[in-house]
Tab-separated table of C-alpha atoms in Angstrom:
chain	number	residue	atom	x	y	z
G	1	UNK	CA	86.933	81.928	53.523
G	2	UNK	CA	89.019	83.500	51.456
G	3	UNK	CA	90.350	87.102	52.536
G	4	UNK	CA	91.972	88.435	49.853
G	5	UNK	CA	92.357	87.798	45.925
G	6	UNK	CA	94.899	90.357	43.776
G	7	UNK	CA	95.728	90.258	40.461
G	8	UNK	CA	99.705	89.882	40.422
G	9	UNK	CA	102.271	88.847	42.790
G	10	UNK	CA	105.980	88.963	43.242
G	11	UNK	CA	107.183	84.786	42.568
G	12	UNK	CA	110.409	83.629	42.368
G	13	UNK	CA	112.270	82.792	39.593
G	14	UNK	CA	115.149	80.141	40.202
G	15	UNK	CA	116.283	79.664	36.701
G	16	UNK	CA	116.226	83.579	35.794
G	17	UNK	CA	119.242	86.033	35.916
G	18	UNK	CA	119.493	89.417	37.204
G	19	UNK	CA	122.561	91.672	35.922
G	20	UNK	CA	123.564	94.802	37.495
G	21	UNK	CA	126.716	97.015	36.600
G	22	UNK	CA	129.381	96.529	39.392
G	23	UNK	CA	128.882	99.349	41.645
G	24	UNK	CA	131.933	102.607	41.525
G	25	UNK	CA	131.929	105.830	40.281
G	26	UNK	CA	134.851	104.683	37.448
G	27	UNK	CA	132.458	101.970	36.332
G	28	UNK	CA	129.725	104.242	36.282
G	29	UNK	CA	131.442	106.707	34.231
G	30	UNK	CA	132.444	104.558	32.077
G	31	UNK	CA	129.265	103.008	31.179
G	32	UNK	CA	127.631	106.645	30.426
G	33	UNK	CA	130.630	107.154	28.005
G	34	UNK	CA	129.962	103.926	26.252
G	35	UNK	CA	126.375	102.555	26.576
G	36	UNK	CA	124.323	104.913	27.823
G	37	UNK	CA	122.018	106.484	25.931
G	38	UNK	CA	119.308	109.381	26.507
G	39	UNK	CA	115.674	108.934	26.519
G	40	UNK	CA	113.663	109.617	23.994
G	41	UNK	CA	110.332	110.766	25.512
G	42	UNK	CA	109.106	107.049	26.661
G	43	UNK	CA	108.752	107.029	30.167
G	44	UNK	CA	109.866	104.239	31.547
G	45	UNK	CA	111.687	102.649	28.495
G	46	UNK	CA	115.274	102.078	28.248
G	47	UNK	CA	117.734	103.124	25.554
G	48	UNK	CA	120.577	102.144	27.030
G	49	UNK	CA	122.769	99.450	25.147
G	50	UNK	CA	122.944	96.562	27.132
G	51	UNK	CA	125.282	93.375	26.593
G	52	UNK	CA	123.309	90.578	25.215
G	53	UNK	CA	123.178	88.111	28.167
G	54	UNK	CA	122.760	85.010	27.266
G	55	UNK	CA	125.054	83.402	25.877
G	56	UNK	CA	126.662	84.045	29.551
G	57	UNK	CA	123.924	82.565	31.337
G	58	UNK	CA	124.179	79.308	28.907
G	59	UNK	CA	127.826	79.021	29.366
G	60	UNK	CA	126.826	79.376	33.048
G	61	UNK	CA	124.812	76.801	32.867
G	62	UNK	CA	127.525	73.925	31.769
G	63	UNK	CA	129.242	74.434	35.499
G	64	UNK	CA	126.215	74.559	37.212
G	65	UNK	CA	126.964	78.370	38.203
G	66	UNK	CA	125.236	80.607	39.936
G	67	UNK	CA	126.733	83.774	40.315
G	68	UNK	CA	129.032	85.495	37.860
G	69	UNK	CA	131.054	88.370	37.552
G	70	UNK	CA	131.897	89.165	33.708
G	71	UNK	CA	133.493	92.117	32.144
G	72	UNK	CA	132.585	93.231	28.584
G	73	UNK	CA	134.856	94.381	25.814
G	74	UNK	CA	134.493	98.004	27.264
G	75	UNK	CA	135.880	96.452	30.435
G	76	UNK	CA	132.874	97.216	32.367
G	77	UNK	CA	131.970	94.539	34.768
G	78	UNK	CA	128.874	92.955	35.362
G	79	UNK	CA	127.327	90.654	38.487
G	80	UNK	CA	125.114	87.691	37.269
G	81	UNK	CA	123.231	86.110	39.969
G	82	UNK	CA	120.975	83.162	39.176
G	83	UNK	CA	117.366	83.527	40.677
G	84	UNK	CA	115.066	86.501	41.154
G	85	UNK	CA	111.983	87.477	42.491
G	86	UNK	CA	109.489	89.448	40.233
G	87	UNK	CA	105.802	89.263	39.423
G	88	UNK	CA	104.600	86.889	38.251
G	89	UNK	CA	102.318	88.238	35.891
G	90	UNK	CA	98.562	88.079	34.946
G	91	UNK	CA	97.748	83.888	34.700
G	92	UNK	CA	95.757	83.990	31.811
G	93	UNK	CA	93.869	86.154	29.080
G	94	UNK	CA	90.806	86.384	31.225
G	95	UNK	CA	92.909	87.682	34.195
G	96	UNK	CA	91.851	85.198	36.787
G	97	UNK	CA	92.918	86.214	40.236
G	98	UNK	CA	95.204	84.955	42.304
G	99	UNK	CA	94.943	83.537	45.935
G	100	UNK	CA	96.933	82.722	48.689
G	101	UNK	CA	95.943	79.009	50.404
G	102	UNK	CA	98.954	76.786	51.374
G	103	UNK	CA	96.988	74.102	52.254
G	104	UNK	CA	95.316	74.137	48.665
G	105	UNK	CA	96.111	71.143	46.390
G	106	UNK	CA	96.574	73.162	43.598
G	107	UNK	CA	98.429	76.290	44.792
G	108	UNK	CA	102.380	76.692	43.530
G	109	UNK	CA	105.163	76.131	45.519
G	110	UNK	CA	104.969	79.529	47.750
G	111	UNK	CA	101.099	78.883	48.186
G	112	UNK	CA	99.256	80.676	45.656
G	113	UNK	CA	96.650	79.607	43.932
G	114	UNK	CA	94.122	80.666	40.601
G	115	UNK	CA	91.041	81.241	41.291
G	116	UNK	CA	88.395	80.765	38.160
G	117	UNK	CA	85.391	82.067	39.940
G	118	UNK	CA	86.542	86.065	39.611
G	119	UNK	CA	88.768	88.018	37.478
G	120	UNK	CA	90.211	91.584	38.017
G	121	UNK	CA	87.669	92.700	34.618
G	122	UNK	CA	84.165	91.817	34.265
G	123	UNK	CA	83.754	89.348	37.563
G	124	UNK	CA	85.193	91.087	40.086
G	125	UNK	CA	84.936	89.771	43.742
G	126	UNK	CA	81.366	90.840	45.223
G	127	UNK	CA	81.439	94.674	46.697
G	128	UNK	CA	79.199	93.623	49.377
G	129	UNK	CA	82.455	91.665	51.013
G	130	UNK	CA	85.086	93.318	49.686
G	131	UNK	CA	87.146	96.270	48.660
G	132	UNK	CA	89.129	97.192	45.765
G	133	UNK	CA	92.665	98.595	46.860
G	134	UNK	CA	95.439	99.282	44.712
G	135	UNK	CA	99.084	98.678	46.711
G	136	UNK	CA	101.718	99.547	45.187
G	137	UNK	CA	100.517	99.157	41.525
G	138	UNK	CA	98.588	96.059	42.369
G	139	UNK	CA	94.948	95.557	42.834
G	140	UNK	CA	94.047	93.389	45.676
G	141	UNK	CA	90.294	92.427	46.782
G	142	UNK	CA	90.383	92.554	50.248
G	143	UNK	CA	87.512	91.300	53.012
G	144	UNK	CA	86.430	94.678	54.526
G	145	UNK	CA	82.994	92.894	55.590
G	146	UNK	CA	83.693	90.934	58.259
G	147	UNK	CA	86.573	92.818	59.960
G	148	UNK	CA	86.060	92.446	63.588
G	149	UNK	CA	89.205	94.165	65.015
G	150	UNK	CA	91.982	96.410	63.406
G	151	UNK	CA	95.137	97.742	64.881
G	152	UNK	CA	97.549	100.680	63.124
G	153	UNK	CA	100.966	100.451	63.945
G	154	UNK	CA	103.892	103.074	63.590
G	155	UNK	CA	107.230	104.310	63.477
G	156	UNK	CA	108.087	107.717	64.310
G	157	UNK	CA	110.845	108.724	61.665
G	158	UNK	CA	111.212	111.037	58.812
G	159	UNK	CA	108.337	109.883	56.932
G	160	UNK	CA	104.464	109.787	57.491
G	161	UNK	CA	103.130	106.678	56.564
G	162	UNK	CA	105.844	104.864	54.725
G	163	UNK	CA	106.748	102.371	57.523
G	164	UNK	CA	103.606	102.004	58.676
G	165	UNK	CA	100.703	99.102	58.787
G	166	UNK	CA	97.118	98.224	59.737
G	167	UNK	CA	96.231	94.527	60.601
G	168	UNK	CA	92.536	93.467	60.067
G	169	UNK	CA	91.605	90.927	61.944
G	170	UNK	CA	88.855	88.696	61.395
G	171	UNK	CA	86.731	86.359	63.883
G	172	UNK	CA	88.491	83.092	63.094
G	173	UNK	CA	91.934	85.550	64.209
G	174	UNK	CA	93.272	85.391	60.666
G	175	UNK	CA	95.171	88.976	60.024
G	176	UNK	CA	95.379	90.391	56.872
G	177	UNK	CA	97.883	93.159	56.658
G	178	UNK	CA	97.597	96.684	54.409
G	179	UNK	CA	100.560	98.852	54.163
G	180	UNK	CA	100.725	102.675	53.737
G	181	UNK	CA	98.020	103.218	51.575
G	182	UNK	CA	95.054	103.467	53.467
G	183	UNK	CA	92.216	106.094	51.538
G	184	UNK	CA	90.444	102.821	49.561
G	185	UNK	CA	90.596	100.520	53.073
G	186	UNK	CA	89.075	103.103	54.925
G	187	UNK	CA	86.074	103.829	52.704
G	188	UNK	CA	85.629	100.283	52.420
G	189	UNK	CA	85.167	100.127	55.868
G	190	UNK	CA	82.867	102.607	56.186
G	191	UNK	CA	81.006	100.942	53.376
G	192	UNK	CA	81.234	97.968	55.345
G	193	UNK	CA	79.743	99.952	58.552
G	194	UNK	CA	82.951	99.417	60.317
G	195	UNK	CA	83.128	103.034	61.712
G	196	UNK	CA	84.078	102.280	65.154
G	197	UNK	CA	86.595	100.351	63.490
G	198	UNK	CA	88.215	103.353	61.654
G	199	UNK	CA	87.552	105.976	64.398
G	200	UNK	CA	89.951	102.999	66.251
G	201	UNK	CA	92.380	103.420	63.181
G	202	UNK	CA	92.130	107.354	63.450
G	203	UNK	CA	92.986	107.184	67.288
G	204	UNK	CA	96.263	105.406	66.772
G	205	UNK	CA	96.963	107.920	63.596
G	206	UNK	CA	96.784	110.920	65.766
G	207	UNK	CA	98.674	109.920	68.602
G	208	UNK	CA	100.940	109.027	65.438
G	209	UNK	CA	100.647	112.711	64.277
G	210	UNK	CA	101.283	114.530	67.751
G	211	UNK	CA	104.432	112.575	68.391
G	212	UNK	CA	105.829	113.798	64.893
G	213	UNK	CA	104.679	117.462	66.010
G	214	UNK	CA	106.571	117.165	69.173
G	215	UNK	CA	109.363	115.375	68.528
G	216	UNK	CA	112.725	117.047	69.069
G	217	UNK	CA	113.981	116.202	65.757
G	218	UNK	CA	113.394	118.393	63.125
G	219	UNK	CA	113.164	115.870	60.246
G	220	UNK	CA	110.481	114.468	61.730
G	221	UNK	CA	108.502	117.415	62.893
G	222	UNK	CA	108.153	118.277	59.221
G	223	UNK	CA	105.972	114.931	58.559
G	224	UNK	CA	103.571	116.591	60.997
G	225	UNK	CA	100.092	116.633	58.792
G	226	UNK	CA	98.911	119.607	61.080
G	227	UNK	CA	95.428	117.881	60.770
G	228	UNK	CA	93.669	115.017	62.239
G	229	UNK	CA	93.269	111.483	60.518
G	230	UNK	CA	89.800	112.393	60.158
G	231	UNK	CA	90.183	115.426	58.277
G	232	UNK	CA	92.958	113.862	56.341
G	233	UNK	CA	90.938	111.065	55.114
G	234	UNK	CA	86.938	111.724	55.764
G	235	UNK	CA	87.106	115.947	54.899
């Protein structure tokens, strides 16, 4: 069975190129004298004006080159390295979901797959298995239904829940790991009727909790919620 579909994933890339601005405080001066430029309003969108690649990456390409450094005619230099990892993007108009099954005959070379039967718009996987949860930017259908165990691990450091993790696990002792954001996985659990499941969860959060209260650093006695897991997520 399949435990989890989302609707994007990070793929690699071996024939792109990422370019970043050699890193100093000379070169980075430099660059906001000559091709920076402000924003206009649109968030997220970059004015800046940015050497035109390619031809770099073609020339590149003749010696069989994978890493460059090149400096422009404002004698700013740039890194080229061939290969990247970024999403892959939706797979098709209907935005089909994606799998992961490395023993499927048609998955890609890292092991994911298309699945036809659901998309992330008007066939969505069934609610009465699983749960809609949106990680970092990404929606992922996860199997809330048949949980059978869970198990919340920590850190205790200068942040609440950014290094930490729940594993479900499922009969069959297939895990499925959720990081940091937990408010959708613990509803669906509930809607599930998983609850000894999350009290479980909320356990291992507020022994998380009291040993940020009581720790003897200070940075990390100010990630103390000064409320339960339950009240944090149920009130």
């Amino acid at each position: 069975m399949i435990r989890e579909y989302f609707e994007d994933y990070v793929k690699c890339f071996p024939d792109k190129w990422s370019w970043n601005l050699k890193s100093s405080p000379d070169q980075h001066e430099l660059y906001m004298r000559t091709r920076a430029r402000r924003s206009k309003g649109s968030i997220g969108k970059n004015y800046d004006l940015l050497p035109d690649f390619y031809s770099i990456e073609r020339d590149a390409g003749q010696f069989e080159l994978d890493y460059v450094e090149w400096t422009d005619f404002f004698g700013l230099t740039w890194i080229g390295e061939k290969g990247v990892r970024a999403y892959a993007g939706a797979p098709n108009y209907q935005g089909n979901l994606y799998y992961y099954n490395k023993d499927d005959d048609e998955c890609d070379e890292e092991g994911f797959s298309v699945t036809y039967d659901y998309d992330a718009y008007e066939n969505q996987p069934p609610e009465d298995t699983y749960t809609r949860i949106k990680l970092r930017g990404i929606y992922h259908w996860i199997d809330t239904a048949n949980v059978v165990d869970v198990s919340y691990k920590y850190i205790v450091e200068n942040h609440l829940f950014k290094d930490t993790h729940i594993d479900l696990i499922y009969e069959d002792g297939e895990r499925l790991t959720v990081f940091s954001e937990y408010d959708e996985l613990i509803k669906g659990l509930l809607k599930h009727g998983k609850e000894n499941l999350v009290n479980k969860i909320f356990d291992s959060m507020d022994e998380h909790f009291i040993k940020l209260r009581d720790s003897d650093r200070e940075e990390e006695r100010q990630f103390y919620p000064g409320k339960t897991a339950e009240e944090m997520f149920l009130s």
